Amino acid sequence: MALRIHDIQLPDNVPELLLEKHADYIISCAEKSDDDFQAIMTEHMRMSAIYWGLTALDLMDQLHRADKEKILKLIKDCQYECGGIGAFHGHDPHVLHTLSAIQILCLFDALDTIDIEKVICYLKERQEPDGSFTGDKWGEVDTRFSFCTVASLALLGRLDVIDVEGAVRFICKCMNFDGGFGPRPDSESHAGMIYCCVGTLSILGQLHHLDVGKLGWWLCERQLPSGGLNGRPEKLPDVCYSWWVLSSMKILNLIHWIDKERLIKFILACQDTDTGGFSDRPGDMADPFHTLFGLGAMSMLGASDSLKEINPTFCMPEYVIQRLGLEPERLDR
């Protein structure tokens, strides 16, 4: 029996890149009041949503439209005595939202907004004896949390406080026979986790642990006939994997293994031509998450001269990473 490929059909007419509408869309999301139903229902991811929106604005050279003082006050108010930062008022601190907050502060060059030493202490305490990291005090271990902690400490210039060798050792334990990575040892390979593991090794200068050929092949096989990328076999394409897959391939210097033109067409088809923003697939509702990763992928693909260059390791504008003096490892560059 022939293997069925799960894919979608692109619309006949695909719009050009609608940057002005995308910037207006991000601003409209930011202007929702805190008691708006949608805002209440997404409180648990608010800090990350702000990071997605601001990074998208910066890539489009529209960061000046954001309410900087309001955002900085929110971040300051969301830092706990332990040093960690929560998603919003009343939400527990977590390394994911701590990273988002640090990334936002780096965009604004305003790291002095928070107590840096307390953040460093909080992040250091997340490492387990086996080198893994927990997301918060409740103890869940995941390679996403390895990336969040290592990226945060790198942005703060304090990787010295963790056991780097242990961190690398745990990442290597999560490598699978196909060259990919899962959230924990013996877990299925997933493009999002691969980005986190490759990104962690990139920051720590340890890419030599990868089986580049196997991993590159697994990643390039995520492209479907529609041009879109999925996160694992037999799944539908999704704009966010245009980032998770492509960024890893950029770090590995294998982006030429992807059909760029077909991927660009898929990403453009996921734009909302009425409101602006990108959705996961054509015809679905746009959101800031997919908007950032759609624009980030377009930047990496060199699809628009109007987009700033994005750093594939940190998912931040390249000029910010250079300003911080960081040089995450990439192969053959």
Short mmCIF file of C-alpha atoms in Angstrom, two decimals:
data_model
loop_
_atom_site.label_atom_id
_atom_site.label_comp_id
_atom_site.label_asym_id
_atom_site.label_seq_id
_atom_site.Cartn_x
_atom_site.Cartn_y
_atom_site.Cartn_z
CA MET A 1 0.00 0.00 0.00
CA ALA A 2 1.32 3.46 -0.91
CA LEU A 3 2.12 5.78 1.99
CA ARG A 4 -0.42 8.56 2.27
CA ILE A 5 1.11 12.02 2.57
CA HIS A 6 -0.75 14.38 4.88
CA ASP A 7 -0.65 17.78 3.22
CA ILE A 8 -2.79 20.74 2.19
CA GLN A 9 -3.72 22.43 -1.05
CA LEU A 10 -2.48 26.01 -1.44
CA PRO A 11 -4.94 28.64 -2.72
CA ASP A 12 -4.65 29.67 -6.35
CA ASN A 13 -3.75 33.27 -5.50
CA VAL A 14 -0.90 33.87 -3.06
CA PRO A 15 -0.40 37.49 -1.87
CA GLU A 16 2.86 39.38 -1.65
CA LEU A 17 4.43 39.99 1.77
CA LEU A 18 2.09 42.41 3.60
CA LEU A 19 4.50 43.98 6.08
CA GLU A 20 2.43 47.09 6.85
CA LYS A 21 -0.61 44.98 7.69
CA HIS A 22 1.47 42.64 9.84
CA ALA A 23 2.84 45.56 11.87
CA ASP A 24 -0.68 46.96 12.34
CA TYR A 25 -1.88 43.51 13.42
CA ILE A 26 0.80 43.22 16.12
CA ILE A 27 -0.03 46.68 17.45
CA SER A 28 -3.75 45.85 17.51
CA CYS A 29 -2.99 42.77 19.63
CA ALA A 30 -0.94 44.88 22.04
CA GLU A 31 -3.74 47.41 22.43
CA LYS A 32 -6.24 44.89 23.80
CA SER A 33 -7.18 45.68 27.40
CA ASP A 34 -6.19 43.24 30.16
CA ASP A 35 -9.87 42.42 30.81
CA ASP A 36 -10.51 41.52 27.16
CA PHE A 37 -11.69 37.88 26.94
CA GLN A 38 -8.88 36.84 24.61
CA ALA A 39 -6.30 38.58 26.81
CA ILE A 40 -7.57 36.79 29.91
CA MET A 41 -7.55 33.41 28.19
CA THR A 42 -3.93 33.89 27.07
CA GLU A 43 -2.49 35.30 30.32
CA HIS A 44 -0.48 32.13 30.84
CA MET A 45 1.64 32.97 27.77
CA ARG A 46 1.55 36.78 27.90
CA MET A 47 5.30 37.36 28.39
CA SER A 48 6.15 35.10 25.46
CA ALA A 49 3.43 36.71 23.34
CA ILE A 50 4.99 40.13 24.00
CA TYR A 51 8.37 38.75 22.92
CA TRP A 52 6.83 37.29 19.73
CA GLY A 53 5.16 40.58 18.88
CA LEU A 54 8.10 42.84 19.66
CA THR A 55 10.59 40.68 17.76
CA ALA A 56 8.26 40.66 14.76
CA LEU A 57 7.99 44.46 14.96
CA ASP A 58 11.76 44.83 15.20
CA LEU A 59 12.31 42.60 12.16
CA MET A 60 9.98 44.96 10.27
CA ASP A 61 11.79 48.03 11.74
CA GLN A 62 8.65 49.01 13.65
CA LEU A 63 9.78 48.51 17.26
CA HIS A 64 9.34 52.24 17.94
CA ARG A 65 5.57 51.72 17.81
CA ALA A 66 5.60 49.60 20.97
CA ASP A 67 4.79 51.05 24.42
CA LYS A 68 8.26 50.51 25.88
CA GLU A 69 7.64 51.91 29.36
CA LYS A 70 4.48 49.86 29.88
CA ILE A 71 6.27 46.69 28.82
CA LEU A 72 9.30 47.32 31.04
CA LYS A 73 7.04 47.95 34.03
CA LEU A 74 5.22 44.67 33.41
CA ILE A 75 8.48 42.73 33.30
CA LYS A 76 9.69 44.35 36.52
CA ASP A 77 6.38 43.55 38.23
CA CYS A 78 6.50 39.91 37.08
CA GLN A 79 9.90 39.16 38.63
CA TYR A 80 9.62 37.16 41.84
CA GLU A 81 11.84 37.26 44.91
CA CYS A 82 13.40 33.97 43.74
CA GLY A 83 14.57 35.81 40.60
CA GLY A 84 12.40 34.01 38.07
CA ILE A 85 9.85 35.80 35.90
CA GLY A 86 6.25 34.76 35.32
CA ALA A 87 4.04 35.04 32.26
CA PHE A 88 1.85 37.74 33.87
CA HIS A 89 0.74 39.05 37.24
CA GLY A 90 -0.02 36.12 39.55
CA HIS A 91 1.55 33.45 37.34
CA ASP A 92 4.42 31.33 38.68
CA PRO A 93 7.96 32.01 37.45
CA HIS A 94 9.24 29.71 34.72
CA VAL A 95 12.41 29.56 32.61
CA LEU A 96 10.38 29.96 29.40
CA HIS A 97 8.95 33.32 30.44
CA THR A 98 12.22 34.32 32.06
CA LEU A 99 13.92 33.88 28.68
CA SER A 100 11.16 35.82 26.91
CA ALA A 101 11.56 38.69 29.38
CA ILE A 102 15.34 38.74 28.94
CA GLN A 103 14.96 38.73 25.16
CA ILE A 104 12.55 41.68 25.38
CA LEU A 105 14.94 43.60 27.62
CA CYS A 106 17.79 42.91 25.18
CA LEU A 107 15.68 44.32 22.33
CA PHE A 108 15.22 47.52 24.34
CA ASP A 109 18.79 47.44 25.75
CA ALA A 110 17.23 47.63 29.21
CA LEU A 111 18.52 44.65 31.20
CA ASP A 112 18.89 46.89 34.26
CA THR A 113 15.08 46.81 34.58
CA ILE A 114 15.30 43.56 36.58
CA ASP A 115 17.52 42.18 39.35
CA ILE A 116 20.02 40.30 37.19
CA GLU A 117 21.80 38.55 40.05
CA LYS A 118 18.54 37.06 41.29
CA VAL A 119 17.72 35.86 37.77
CA ILE A 120 21.12 34.17 37.52
CA CYS A 121 20.59 32.46 40.87
CA TYR A 122 17.14 31.24 39.79
CA LEU A 123 18.47 29.84 36.52
CA LYS A 124 21.45 28.17 38.18
CA GLU A 125 19.11 26.37 40.58
CA ARG A 126 17.18 24.83 37.70
CA GLN A 127 20.03 22.46 36.78
CA GLU A 128 19.76 18.87 37.96
CA PRO A 129 22.72 16.60 38.85
CA ASP A 130 22.48 14.81 35.48
CA GLY A 131 22.92 18.12 33.63
CA SER A 132 19.26 18.54 32.66
CA PHE A 133 17.14 21.56 33.59
CA THR A 134 13.71 21.89 35.14
CA GLY A 135 11.30 24.54 33.93
CA ASP A 136 10.34 25.68 37.41
CA LYS A 137 10.38 24.55 41.04
CA TRP A 138 7.91 21.74 40.29
CA GLY A 139 10.59 19.71 38.55
CA GLU A 140 9.52 18.91 34.96
CA VAL A 141 12.61 18.16 32.82
CA ASP A 142 12.63 18.91 29.10
CA THR A 143 15.25 19.87 26.49
CA ARG A 144 13.22 23.05 25.92
CA PHE A 145 14.20 24.10 29.42
CA SER A 146 17.86 23.37 28.69
CA PHE A 147 17.69 25.82 25.81
CA CYS A 148 15.74 28.44 27.77
CA THR A 149 18.23 28.40 30.63
CA VAL A 150 21.38 28.30 28.49
CA ALA A 151 20.09 31.03 26.14
CA SER A 152 19.10 33.24 29.08
CA LEU A 153 22.48 32.90 30.75
CA ALA A 154 24.28 33.50 27.45
CA LEU A 155 22.32 36.74 26.91
CA LEU A 156 23.28 37.76 30.45
CA GLY A 157 26.92 36.74 29.93
CA ARG A 158 26.87 34.23 32.82
CA LEU A 159 27.20 30.72 31.42
CA ASP A 160 29.91 30.18 33.99
CA VAL A 161 27.37 29.47 36.75
CA ILE A 162 26.17 26.12 35.30
CA ASP A 163 27.77 22.76 34.62
CA VAL A 164 28.25 23.18 30.87
CA GLU A 165 29.67 19.67 30.37
CA GLY A 166 26.70 18.19 32.19
CA ALA A 167 24.28 20.23 30.09
CA VAL A 168 25.89 18.96 26.88
CA ARG A 169 25.95 15.39 28.18
CA PHE A 170 22.19 15.46 28.84
CA ILE A 171 21.46 16.87 25.37
CA CYS A 172 23.52 14.08 23.80
CA LYS A 173 21.52 11.48 25.77
CA CYS A 174 18.39 12.81 24.02
CA MET A 175 19.79 12.14 20.52
CA ASN A 176 17.93 9.45 18.58
CA PHE A 177 18.95 6.93 15.91
CA ASP A 178 17.62 9.30 13.22
CA GLY A 179 19.92 12.12 14.35
CA GLY A 180 17.07 14.09 15.89
CA PHE A 181 16.15 14.92 19.47
CA GLY A 182 13.17 14.63 21.76
CA PRO A 183 12.30 16.33 25.07
CA ARG A 184 13.95 13.59 27.14
CA PRO A 185 16.02 10.45 26.48
CA ASP A 186 14.17 7.83 24.39
CA SER A 187 11.51 10.33 23.27
CA GLU A 188 10.42 10.76 19.64
CA SER A 189 12.34 13.24 17.50
CA HIS A 190 10.49 16.52 17.02
CA ALA A 191 11.52 19.62 15.07
CA GLY A 192 10.85 21.95 18.01
CA MET A 193 13.05 19.91 20.34
CA ILE A 194 15.70 19.62 17.63
CA TYR A 195 15.87 23.43 17.46
CA CYS A 196 16.25 23.58 21.24
CA CYS A 197 19.03 20.97 21.30
CA VAL A 198 20.87 22.32 18.26
CA GLY A 199 20.47 25.84 19.65
CA THR A 200 21.88 24.80 23.03
CA LEU A 201 24.88 23.14 21.41
CA SER A 202 25.32 26.18 19.14
CA ILE A 203 25.48 28.54 22.12
CA LEU A 204 27.89 26.26 23.98
CA GLY A 205 30.12 25.68 20.91
CA GLN A 206 29.47 21.93 20.89
CA LEU A 207 27.97 21.23 17.46
CA HIS A 208 30.56 18.51 16.82
CA HIS A 209 28.38 16.13 18.85
CA LEU A 210 25.73 16.13 16.09
CA ASP A 211 25.37 13.56 13.33
CA VAL A 212 24.94 16.32 10.76
CA GLY A 213 24.15 14.05 7.81
CA LYS A 214 21.40 12.10 9.57
CA LEU A 215 19.93 15.17 11.22
CA GLY A 216 20.00 17.23 8.03
CA TRP A 217 18.25 14.45 6.12
CA TRP A 218 15.53 14.15 8.81
CA LEU A 219 14.99 17.91 8.73
CA CYS A 220 14.82 18.30 4.96
CA GLU A 221 12.30 15.46 4.78
CA ARG A 222 9.91 17.66 6.73
CA GLN A 223 9.13 19.54 3.51
CA LEU A 224 5.88 18.45 1.86
CA PRO A 225 4.68 18.88 -1.74
CA SER A 226 2.84 22.07 -0.70
CA GLY A 227 6.22 23.55 0.21
CA GLY A 228 5.39 23.76 3.91
CA LEU A 229 7.29 22.02 6.68
CA ASN A 230 5.92 19.73 9.37
CA GLY A 231 7.31 18.96 12.82
CA ARG A 232 7.48 15.17 12.46
CA PRO A 233 6.46 12.53 9.93
CA GLU A 234 2.80 12.19 8.89
CA LYS A 235 1.79 15.61 10.27
CA LEU A 236 0.37 18.60 8.39
CA PRO A 237 2.63 21.54 7.51
CA ASP A 238 2.63 24.52 9.87
CA VAL A 239 4.22 27.97 9.50
CA CYS A 240 5.93 27.68 12.88
CA TYR A 241 8.00 24.76 11.58
CA SER A 242 9.29 27.09 8.90
CA TRP A 243 11.25 28.44 11.86
CA TRP A 244 11.99 25.33 13.94
CA VAL A 245 13.25 23.33 10.95
CA LEU A 246 14.86 26.11 8.96
CA SER A 247 16.76 27.65 11.88
CA SER A 248 18.38 24.31 12.68
CA MET A 249 19.33 23.86 9.03
CA LYS A 250 20.74 27.40 8.97
CA ILE A 251 22.94 26.62 11.97
CA LEU A 252 24.08 23.41 10.24
CA ASN A 253 24.71 25.27 6.95
CA LEU A 254 22.20 23.02 5.16
CA ILE A 255 19.47 25.50 4.29
CA HIS A 256 20.12 24.80 0.61
CA TRP A 257 18.61 21.33 1.15
CA ILE A 258 15.18 23.01 1.33
CA ASP A 259 13.23 24.18 -1.74
CA LYS A 260 13.19 27.86 -0.81
CA GLU A 261 10.73 29.06 -3.44
CA ARG A 262 8.09 26.50 -2.50
CA LEU A 263 8.50 27.27 1.19
CA ILE A 264 8.20 31.02 0.59
CA LYS A 265 4.99 30.45 -1.36
CA PHE A 266 3.56 28.37 1.51
CA ILE A 267 4.43 31.03 4.11
CA LEU A 268 2.92 33.82 1.99
CA ALA A 269 -0.27 31.79 1.60
CA CYS A 270 -0.67 31.76 5.38
CA GLN A 271 -1.05 35.55 5.64
CA ASP A 272 -4.40 37.06 6.64
CA THR A 273 -4.94 39.63 3.91
CA ASP A 274 -7.70 41.38 5.89
CA THR A 275 -6.30 41.77 9.40
CA GLY A 276 -2.62 41.04 8.84
CA GLY A 277 -0.64 38.38 10.69
CA PHE A 278 0.19 34.77 9.85
CA SER A 279 -1.69 31.60 10.74
CA ASP A 280 -0.48 28.01 10.95
CA ARG A 281 -2.05 27.14 7.60
CA PRO A 282 -3.96 29.06 4.89
CA GLY A 283 -7.41 30.16 6.01
CA ASP A 284 -6.86 29.74 9.76
CA MET A 285 -6.82 32.54 12.33
CA ALA A 286 -3.65 34.63 12.58
CA ASP A 287 -1.75 34.96 15.86
CA PRO A 288 1.50 36.62 17.06
CA PHE A 289 3.26 33.24 17.48
CA HIS A 290 2.95 32.25 13.82
CA THR A 291 3.49 35.84 12.71
CA LEU A 292 6.96 35.96 14.28
CA PHE A 293 8.00 32.58 12.96
CA GLY A 294 6.65 33.30 9.49
CA LEU A 295 8.61 36.55 9.35
CA GLY A 296 11.67 34.91 10.90
CA ALA A 297 11.68 32.23 8.23
CA MET A 298 11.25 34.83 5.49
CA SER A 299 14.26 36.68 6.89
CA MET A 300 16.40 33.53 6.86
CA LEU A 301 15.26 32.77 3.32
CA GLY A 302 16.25 36.26 2.17
CA ALA A 303 12.73 36.72 0.83
CA SER A 304 12.48 40.46 1.55
CA ASP A 305 15.01 43.28 1.71
CA SER A 306 12.61 45.03 4.11
CA LEU A 307 13.19 42.48 6.87
CA LYS A 308 16.14 42.69 9.23
CA GLU A 309 18.48 39.70 9.52
CA ILE A 310 17.49 37.26 12.25
CA ASN A 311 19.86 35.15 14.33
CA PRO A 312 18.88 31.46 13.92
CA THR A 313 20.12 30.42 17.36
CA PHE A 314 18.43 33.05 19.53
CA CYS A 315 15.46 34.00 17.29
CA MET A 316 16.35 37.65 17.74
CA PRO A 317 17.50 40.32 15.30
CA GLU A 318 21.14 39.76 14.41
CA TYR A 319 22.15 43.32 15.33
CA VAL A 320 21.08 42.67 18.97
CA ILE A 321 23.21 39.52 19.19
CA GLN A 322 26.18 41.42 17.75
CA ARG A 323 25.63 44.30 20.18
CA LEU A 324 25.84 41.79 23.04
CA GLY A 325 29.09 40.39 21.61
CA LEU A 326 27.71 36.86 21.24
CA GLU A 327 28.92 34.43 18.56
CA PRO A 328 26.88 31.22 18.68
CA GLU A 329 28.57 28.46 16.70
CA ARG A 330 27.46 27.65 13.15
CA LEU A 331 29.01 25.11 10.81
CA ASP A 332 31.29 26.29 7.98
CA ARG A 333 30.70 30.00 8.28
#
